[in-house]
């Protein structure tokens, strides 16, 4: 059963990344979701974007995490 972080990360992903994400093992999904949460917490630029548009900040963090996984 997916954790809340995994569900939130999946919702923030661009459609073309969702299938690649859901095809990964649960442990990998949880690791990526944790990396996404860390990205959101640690990047000051995303903090500013989050104040303007939380969904945009979450989507940008998701793009960054998935971009590192290539």
CSV table of C-alpha atoms in Angstrom, one decimal:
chain,number,residue,atom,x,y,z
A,1,UNK,CA,0.0,0.0,0.0
A,2,UNK,CA,1.5,3.3,-1.0
A,3,UNK,CA,2.4,5.8,1.7
A,4,UNK,CA,1.0,9.4,1.6
A,5,UNK,CA,4.4,10.7,0.4
A,6,UNK,CA,4.4,8.2,-2.5
A,7,UNK,CA,0.8,9.3,-3.5
A,8,UNK,CA,1.7,13.0,-3.3
A,9,UNK,CA,4.9,12.4,-5.3
A,10,UNK,CA,2.9,10.5,-7.9
A,11,UNK,CA,0.4,13.3,-8.2
A,12,UNK,CA,3.2,15.8,-8.7
A,13,UNK,CA,4.8,13.9,-11.5
A,14,UNK,CA,4.3,14.7,-15.1
A,15,UNK,CA,2.2,12.1,-16.9
A,16,UNK,CA,5.1,10.7,-18.9
A,17,UNK,CA,7.0,9.9,-15.7
A,18,UNK,CA,4.1,8.3,-13.8
A,19,UNK,CA,4.3,5.0,-15.6
A,20,UNK,CA,8.0,4.7,-15.1
A,21,UNK,CA,7.5,5.5,-11.4
A,22,UNK,CA,4.7,3.0,-10.8
A,23,UNK,CA,6.6,0.2,-12.5
A,24,UNK,CA,9.4,0.5,-9.9
A,25,UNK,CA,9.4,-1.7,-6.8
A,26,UNK,CA,7.7,-0.2,-3.7
A,27,UNK,CA,11.0,0.4,-1.9
A,28,UNK,CA,12.3,2.4,-4.9
A,29,UNK,CA,9.1,4.4,-5.0
A,30,UNK,CA,9.5,5.2,-1.3
A,31,UNK,CA,13.1,6.2,-1.8
A,32,UNK,CA,12.1,8.6,-4.6
A,33,UNK,CA,9.3,10.1,-2.6
A,34,UNK,CA,11.7,10.7,0.3
A,35,UNK,CA,14.1,12.4,-2.1
A,36,UNK,CA,11.3,14.5,-3.4
A,37,UNK,CA,10.3,15.6,0.1
A,38,UNK,CA,14.0,16.4,0.9
A,39,UNK,CA,14.2,18.5,-2.3
A,40,UNK,CA,11.1,20.4,-1.3
A,41,UNK,CA,12.5,21.0,2.2
A,42,UNK,CA,16.0,21.9,1.4
A,43,UNK,CA,15.8,24.2,-1.7
A,44,UNK,CA,15.2,27.9,-1.0
A,45,UNK,CA,14.2,28.5,-4.6
A,46,UNK,CA,11.4,26.0,-4.2
A,47,UNK,CA,10.3,27.7,-0.9
A,48,UNK,CA,9.7,30.9,-2.8
A,49,UNK,CA,7.8,29.1,-5.6
A,50,UNK,CA,5.8,27.2,-2.9
A,51,UNK,CA,4.5,30.5,-1.6
A,52,UNK,CA,3.2,31.4,-5.0
A,53,UNK,CA,2.0,28.0,-6.1
A,54,UNK,CA,2.5,24.9,-4.0
A,55,UNK,CA,1.6,22.5,-6.9
A,56,UNK,CA,4.2,24.2,-9.1
A,57,UNK,CA,6.9,23.7,-6.5
A,58,UNK,CA,5.9,20.1,-6.0
A,59,UNK,CA,6.0,19.5,-9.8
A,60,UNK,CA,9.4,21.2,-10.1
A,61,UNK,CA,10.9,19.1,-7.3
A,62,UNK,CA,9.4,15.9,-8.9
A,63,UNK,CA,11.1,16.8,-12.2
A,64,UNK,CA,14.4,17.3,-10.5
A,65,UNK,CA,14.2,14.0,-8.7
A,66,UNK,CA,13.2,12.0,-11.8
A,67,UNK,CA,15.9,13.9,-13.8
A,68,UNK,CA,18.6,12.6,-11.5
A,69,UNK,CA,17.3,9.0,-11.9
A,70,UNK,CA,18.0,8.8,-15.6
